[in-house]
Coordinates of C-alpha atoms and ligand atoms in Angstrom, one line a residue:
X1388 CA 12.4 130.6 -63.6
X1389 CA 10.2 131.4 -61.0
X1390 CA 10.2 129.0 -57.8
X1391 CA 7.6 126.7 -57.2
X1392 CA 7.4 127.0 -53.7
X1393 CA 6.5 130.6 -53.9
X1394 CA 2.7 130.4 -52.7
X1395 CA 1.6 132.1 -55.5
X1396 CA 3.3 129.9 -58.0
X1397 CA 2.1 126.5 -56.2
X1398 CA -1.8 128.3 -56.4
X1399 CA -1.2 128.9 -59.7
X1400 CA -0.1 125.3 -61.0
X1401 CA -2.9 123.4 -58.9
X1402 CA -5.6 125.8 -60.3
X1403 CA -4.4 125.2 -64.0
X1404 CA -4.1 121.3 -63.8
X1405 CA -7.7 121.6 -61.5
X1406 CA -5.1 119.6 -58.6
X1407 CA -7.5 117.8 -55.9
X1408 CA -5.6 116.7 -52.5
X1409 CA -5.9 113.3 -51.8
X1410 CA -5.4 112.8 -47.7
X1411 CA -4.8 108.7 -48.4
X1412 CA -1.4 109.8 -50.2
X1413 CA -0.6 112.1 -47.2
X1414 CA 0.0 115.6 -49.8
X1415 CA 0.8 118.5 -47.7
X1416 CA 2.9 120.6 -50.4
X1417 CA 5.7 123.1 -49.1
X1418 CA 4.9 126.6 -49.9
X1419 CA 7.9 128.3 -47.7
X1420 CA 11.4 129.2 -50.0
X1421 CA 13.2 129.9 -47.1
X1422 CA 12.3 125.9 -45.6
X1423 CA 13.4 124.2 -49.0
X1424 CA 16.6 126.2 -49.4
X1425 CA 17.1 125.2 -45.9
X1426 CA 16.6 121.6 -46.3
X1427 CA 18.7 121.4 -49.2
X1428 CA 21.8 123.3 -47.9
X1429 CA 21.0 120.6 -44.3
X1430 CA 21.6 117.6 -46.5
X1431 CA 24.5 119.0 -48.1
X1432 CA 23.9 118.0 -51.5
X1433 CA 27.0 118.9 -54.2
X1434 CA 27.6 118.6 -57.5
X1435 CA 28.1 115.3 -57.6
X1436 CA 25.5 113.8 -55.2
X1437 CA 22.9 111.5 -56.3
X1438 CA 19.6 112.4 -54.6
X1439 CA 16.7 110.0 -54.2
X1440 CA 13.4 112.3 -53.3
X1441 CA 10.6 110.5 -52.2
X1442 CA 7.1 111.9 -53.4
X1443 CA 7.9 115.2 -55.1
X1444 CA 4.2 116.3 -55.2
X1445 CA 4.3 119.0 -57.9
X1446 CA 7.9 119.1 -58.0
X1447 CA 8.6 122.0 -55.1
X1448 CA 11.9 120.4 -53.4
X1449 CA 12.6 118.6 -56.8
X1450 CA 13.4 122.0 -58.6
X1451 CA 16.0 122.6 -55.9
X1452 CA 17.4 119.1 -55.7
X1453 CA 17.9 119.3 -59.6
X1454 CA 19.6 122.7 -59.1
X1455 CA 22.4 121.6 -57.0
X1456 CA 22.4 117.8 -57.5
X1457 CA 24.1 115.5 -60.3
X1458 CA 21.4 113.6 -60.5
X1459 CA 18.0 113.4 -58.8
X1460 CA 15.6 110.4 -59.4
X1461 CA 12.3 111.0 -57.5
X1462 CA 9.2 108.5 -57.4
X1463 CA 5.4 109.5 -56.7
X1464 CA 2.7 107.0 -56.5
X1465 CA 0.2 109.9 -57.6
X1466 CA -0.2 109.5 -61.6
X1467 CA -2.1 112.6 -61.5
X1468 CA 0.8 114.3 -60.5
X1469 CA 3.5 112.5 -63.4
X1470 CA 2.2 114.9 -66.2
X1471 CA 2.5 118.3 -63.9
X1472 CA 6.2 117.3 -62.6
X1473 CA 7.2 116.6 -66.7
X1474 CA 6.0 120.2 -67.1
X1475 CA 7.0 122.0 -63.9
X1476 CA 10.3 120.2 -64.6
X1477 CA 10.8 120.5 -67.7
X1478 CA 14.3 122.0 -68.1
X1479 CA 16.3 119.9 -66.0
X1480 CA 17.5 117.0 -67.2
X1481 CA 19.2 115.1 -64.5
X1482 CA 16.1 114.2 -63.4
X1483 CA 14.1 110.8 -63.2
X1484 CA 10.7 110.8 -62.9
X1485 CA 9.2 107.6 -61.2
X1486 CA 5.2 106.6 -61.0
X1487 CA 5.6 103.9 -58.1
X1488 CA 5.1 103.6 -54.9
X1489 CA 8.3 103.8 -53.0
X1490 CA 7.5 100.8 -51.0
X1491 CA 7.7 98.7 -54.2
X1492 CA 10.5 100.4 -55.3
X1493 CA 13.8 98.6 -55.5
X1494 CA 16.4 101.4 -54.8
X1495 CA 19.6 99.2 -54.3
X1496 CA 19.1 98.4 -58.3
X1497 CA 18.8 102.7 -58.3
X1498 CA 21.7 103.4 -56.7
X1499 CA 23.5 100.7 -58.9
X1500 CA 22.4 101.9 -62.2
X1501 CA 22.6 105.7 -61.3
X1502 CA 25.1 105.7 -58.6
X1503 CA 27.2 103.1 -59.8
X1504 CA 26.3 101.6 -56.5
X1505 CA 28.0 104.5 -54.4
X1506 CA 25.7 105.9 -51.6
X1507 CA 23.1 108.1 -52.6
X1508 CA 21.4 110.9 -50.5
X1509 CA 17.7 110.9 -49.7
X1510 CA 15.6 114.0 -49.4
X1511 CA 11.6 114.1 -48.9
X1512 CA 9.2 116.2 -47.3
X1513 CA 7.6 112.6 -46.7
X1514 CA 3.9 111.6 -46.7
X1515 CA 3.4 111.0 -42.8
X1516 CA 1.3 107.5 -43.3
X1517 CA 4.6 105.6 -43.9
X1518 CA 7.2 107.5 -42.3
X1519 CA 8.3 104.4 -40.0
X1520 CA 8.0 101.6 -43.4
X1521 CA 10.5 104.1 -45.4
X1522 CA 13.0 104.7 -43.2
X1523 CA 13.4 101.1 -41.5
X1524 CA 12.8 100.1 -45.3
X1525 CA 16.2 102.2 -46.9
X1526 CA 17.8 101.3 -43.7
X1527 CA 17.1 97.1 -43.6
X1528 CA 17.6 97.2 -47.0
X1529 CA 21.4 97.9 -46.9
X1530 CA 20.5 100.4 -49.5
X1531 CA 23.9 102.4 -49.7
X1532 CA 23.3 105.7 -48.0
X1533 CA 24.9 108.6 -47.3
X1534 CA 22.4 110.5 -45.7
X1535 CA 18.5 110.7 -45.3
X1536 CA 17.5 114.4 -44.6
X1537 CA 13.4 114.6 -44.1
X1538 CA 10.6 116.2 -43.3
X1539 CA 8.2 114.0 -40.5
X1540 CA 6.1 115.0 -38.1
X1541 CA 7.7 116.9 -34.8
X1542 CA 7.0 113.9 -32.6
X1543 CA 8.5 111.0 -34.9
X1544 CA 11.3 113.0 -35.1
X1545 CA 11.7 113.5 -31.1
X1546 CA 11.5 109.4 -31.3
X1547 CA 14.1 109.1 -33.4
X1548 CA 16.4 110.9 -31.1
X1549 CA 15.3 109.8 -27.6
X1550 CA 16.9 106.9 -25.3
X1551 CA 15.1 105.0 -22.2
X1552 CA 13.7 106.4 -19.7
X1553 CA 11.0 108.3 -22.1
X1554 CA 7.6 107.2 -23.4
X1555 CA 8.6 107.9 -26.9
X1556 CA 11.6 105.6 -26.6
X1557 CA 10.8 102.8 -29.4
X1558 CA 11.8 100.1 -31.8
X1559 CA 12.5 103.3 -34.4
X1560 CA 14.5 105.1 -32.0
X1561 CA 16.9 102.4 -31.7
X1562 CA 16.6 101.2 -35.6
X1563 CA 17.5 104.9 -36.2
X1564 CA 20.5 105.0 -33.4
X1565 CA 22.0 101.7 -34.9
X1566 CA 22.2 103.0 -38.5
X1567 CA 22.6 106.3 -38.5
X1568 CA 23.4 109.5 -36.2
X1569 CA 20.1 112.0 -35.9
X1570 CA 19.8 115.6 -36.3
X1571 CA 17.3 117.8 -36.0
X1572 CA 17.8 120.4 -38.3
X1573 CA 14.7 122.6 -38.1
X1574 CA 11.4 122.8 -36.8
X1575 CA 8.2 124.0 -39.3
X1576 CA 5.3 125.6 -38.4
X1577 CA 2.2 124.0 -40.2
X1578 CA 1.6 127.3 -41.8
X1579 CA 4.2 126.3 -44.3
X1580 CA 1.8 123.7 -46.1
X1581 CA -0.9 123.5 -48.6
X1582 CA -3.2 122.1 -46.9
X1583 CA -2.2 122.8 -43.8
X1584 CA -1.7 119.8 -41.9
X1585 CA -2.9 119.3 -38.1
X1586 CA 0.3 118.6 -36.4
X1587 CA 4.0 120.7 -36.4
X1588 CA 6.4 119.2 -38.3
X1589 CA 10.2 119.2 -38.5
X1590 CA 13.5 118.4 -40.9
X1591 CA 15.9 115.7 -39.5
X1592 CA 19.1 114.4 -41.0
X1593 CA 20.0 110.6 -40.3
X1594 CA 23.7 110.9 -41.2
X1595 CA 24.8 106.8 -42.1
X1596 CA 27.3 105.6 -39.6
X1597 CA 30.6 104.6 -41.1
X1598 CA 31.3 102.1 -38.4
X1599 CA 28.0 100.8 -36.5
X1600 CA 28.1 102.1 -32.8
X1601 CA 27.4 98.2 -31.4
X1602 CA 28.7 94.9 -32.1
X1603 CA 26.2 92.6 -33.3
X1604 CA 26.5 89.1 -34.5
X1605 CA 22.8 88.5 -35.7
X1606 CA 21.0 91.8 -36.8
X1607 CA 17.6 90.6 -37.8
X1608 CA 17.3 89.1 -34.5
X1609 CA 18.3 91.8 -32.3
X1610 CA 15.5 93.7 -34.4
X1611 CA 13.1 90.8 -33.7
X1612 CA 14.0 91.0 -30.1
X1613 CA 13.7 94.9 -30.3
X1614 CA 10.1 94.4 -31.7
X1615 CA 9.1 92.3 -29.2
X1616 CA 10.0 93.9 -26.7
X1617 CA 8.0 97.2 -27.2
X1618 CA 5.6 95.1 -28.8
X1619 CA 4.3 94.4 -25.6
X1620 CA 6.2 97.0 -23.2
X1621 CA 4.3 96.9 -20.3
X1622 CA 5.7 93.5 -20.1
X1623 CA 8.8 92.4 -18.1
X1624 CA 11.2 91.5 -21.0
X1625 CA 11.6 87.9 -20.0
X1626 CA 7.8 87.7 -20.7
X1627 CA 7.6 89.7 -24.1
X1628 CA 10.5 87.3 -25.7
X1629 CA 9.3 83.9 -24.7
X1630 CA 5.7 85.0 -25.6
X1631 CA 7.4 86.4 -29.2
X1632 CA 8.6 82.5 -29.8
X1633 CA 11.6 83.8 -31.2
X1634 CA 14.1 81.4 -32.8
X1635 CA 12.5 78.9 -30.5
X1636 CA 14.6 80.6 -27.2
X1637 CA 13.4 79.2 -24.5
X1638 CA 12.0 80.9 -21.1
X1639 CA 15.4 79.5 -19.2
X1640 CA 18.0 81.1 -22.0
X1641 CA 16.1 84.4 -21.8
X1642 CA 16.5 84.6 -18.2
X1643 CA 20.0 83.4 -17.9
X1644 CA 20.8 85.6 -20.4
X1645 CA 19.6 88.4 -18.3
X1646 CA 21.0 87.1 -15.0
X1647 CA 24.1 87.3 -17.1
X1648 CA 24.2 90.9 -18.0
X1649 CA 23.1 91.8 -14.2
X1650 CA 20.0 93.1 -15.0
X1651 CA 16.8 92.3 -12.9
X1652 CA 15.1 89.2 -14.0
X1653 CA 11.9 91.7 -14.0
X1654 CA 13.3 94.5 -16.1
X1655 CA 11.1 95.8 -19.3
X1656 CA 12.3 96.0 -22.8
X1657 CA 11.9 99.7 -22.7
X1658 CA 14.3 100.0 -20.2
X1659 CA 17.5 98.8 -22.2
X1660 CA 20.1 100.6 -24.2
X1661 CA 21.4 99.7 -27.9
X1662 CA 24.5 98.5 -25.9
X1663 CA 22.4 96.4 -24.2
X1664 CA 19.5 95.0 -26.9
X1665 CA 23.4 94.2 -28.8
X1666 CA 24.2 92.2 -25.9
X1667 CA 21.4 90.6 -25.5
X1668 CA 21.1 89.5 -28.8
X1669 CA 24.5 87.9 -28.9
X1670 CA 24.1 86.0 -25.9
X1671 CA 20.8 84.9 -27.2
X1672 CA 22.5 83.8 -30.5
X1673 CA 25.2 81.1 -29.2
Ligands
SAM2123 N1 7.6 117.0 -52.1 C1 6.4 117.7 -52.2 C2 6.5 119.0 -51.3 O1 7.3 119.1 -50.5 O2 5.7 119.9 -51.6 C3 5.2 116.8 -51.7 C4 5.3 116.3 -50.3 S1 3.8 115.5 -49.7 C5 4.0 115.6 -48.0 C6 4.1 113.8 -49.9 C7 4.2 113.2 -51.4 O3 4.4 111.8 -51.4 C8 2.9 113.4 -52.2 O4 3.2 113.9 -53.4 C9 2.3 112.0 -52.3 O5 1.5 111.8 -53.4 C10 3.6 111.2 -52.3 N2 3.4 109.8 -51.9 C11 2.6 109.3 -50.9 N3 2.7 108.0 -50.8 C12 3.7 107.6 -51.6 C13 4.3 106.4 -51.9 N4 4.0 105.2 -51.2 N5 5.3 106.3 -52.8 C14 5.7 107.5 -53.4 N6 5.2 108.7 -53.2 C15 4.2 108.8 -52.3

């Protein structure tokens, strides 16, 4: 069966179903055979795997996913796309189509019903509107995960591996650092789309951590105190906290808490580690 990545293939099934684009759901379909056999052998995925692709478009990555995957469940809010993927997918069936939008989706039940609640693998060449709302979303979630292995957009995936110090250092960077270990697997021209889209792009793995790299007592609030804090990062951190009203901490606690871990009483949120946002957080929770 001929691949559906091959340019001339994609053409072919978007001309026959008369296929418009629609820029709200973020559809930049891979046309490159090389970058899809590339992302698959990056996220590993065996015989046995269970593979959750988010937004398989016309089915491109999902043909490849089915290929070497046990099972592969994939969910795309487009309904003009559901009657093109039963076609274009047609003879593999370890796959579940899904018409939802992922953010609605609840993938712990997924992984429970198809994974017997073992972790699954994720694999998308995402839409770029929600990059930030997926990932923090599998990852807050405690949906069980092996891996995450996707396609964003060359800058978010330069966040996601950064540390302080650098302007792109952010609440992602250190949601991503906490949960998981990044690695940039490949970078992709824009070329490699229909339509081509107006910024590079590139494929990072988030391998899970088996053992969290911090000690922290109170996650959700170190994340609140992570948002704060580059809520407003031109603030001194002292400043971004008590104005965040979190938990009711007061002014005093923040700065004694600070004075405590020998930092300057003036010091901004963006200069901090994970180390020390997991400090800070358990101080700030007895
Ligand atoms: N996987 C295909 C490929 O590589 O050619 C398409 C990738 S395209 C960048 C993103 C896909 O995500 C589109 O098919 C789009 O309709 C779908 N999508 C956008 N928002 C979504 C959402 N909230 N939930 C599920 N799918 C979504």
């Amino acid at each position: 069966m001929a691949y559906l990545g091959l340019p001339s293939k994609t053409y072919e099934i978007l001309e026959k179903y008369d296929f418009n684009f629609k820029k709200k759901f973020g559809q930049n379909f891979l046309i490159d055979t090389n970058i899809l056999e590339n992302i698959v052998k990056g996220a590993e995925i065996g015989p046995d795997d269970c593979v959750l692709e988010i937004g398989p478009g016309i089915g491109t990555l999902t043909q490849y996913l089915c290929e070497s995957a046990r099972q592969v469940i994939a969910v795309e809010i487009d309904k003009t796309l559901i009657p093109i993927l039963n076609e274009t997918l047609s003879s593999y069936d370890n796959k579940l189509i899904i018409n939802e939008d992922i953010l609605k989706v609840d993938i712990n039940a997924l992984a429970d019903k198809y994974n017997g609640g073992k972790p699954i693998k994720v694999v998308a060449n995402l839409p770029y509107y929600i990059t930030t709302p997926i990932i923090m979303g599998l990852f807050e979630a405690h949906v069980p995960l092996h891996s995450i292995t996707v396609m964003v957009q060359k800058e978010v995936a330069e966040r996601m591996q950064v540390g302080p110090g650098t302007k792109d250092y952010g609440a992602l960077s250190l949601a991503v650092q906490y949960y998981a270990e990044p690695k940039l697997l490949m970078i992709v021209s824009a070329n490699c789309f229909v339509p081509k889209p107006n910024v590079d792009s590139a494929v990072i793995t988030l391998v899970n951590h088996k053992e969290k790299p911090v000690n922290v007592e109170n996650e959700s609030l170190m994340f609140d105190i992570i948002r704060a804090s580059f809520n407003q990062r031109r603030k001194t951190l002292t400043n971004s906290l008590s104005n965040a009203g979190l938990n009711g901490i007061t002014k005093e606690k923040i700065l004694a808490s600070i004075e405590a871990m020998n930092l300057s009483p003036t010091i901004r949120g963006e200069a901090l580690t994970l180390e020390e946002f997991a400090h800070l957080s358990n101080l700030l929770n007895k």
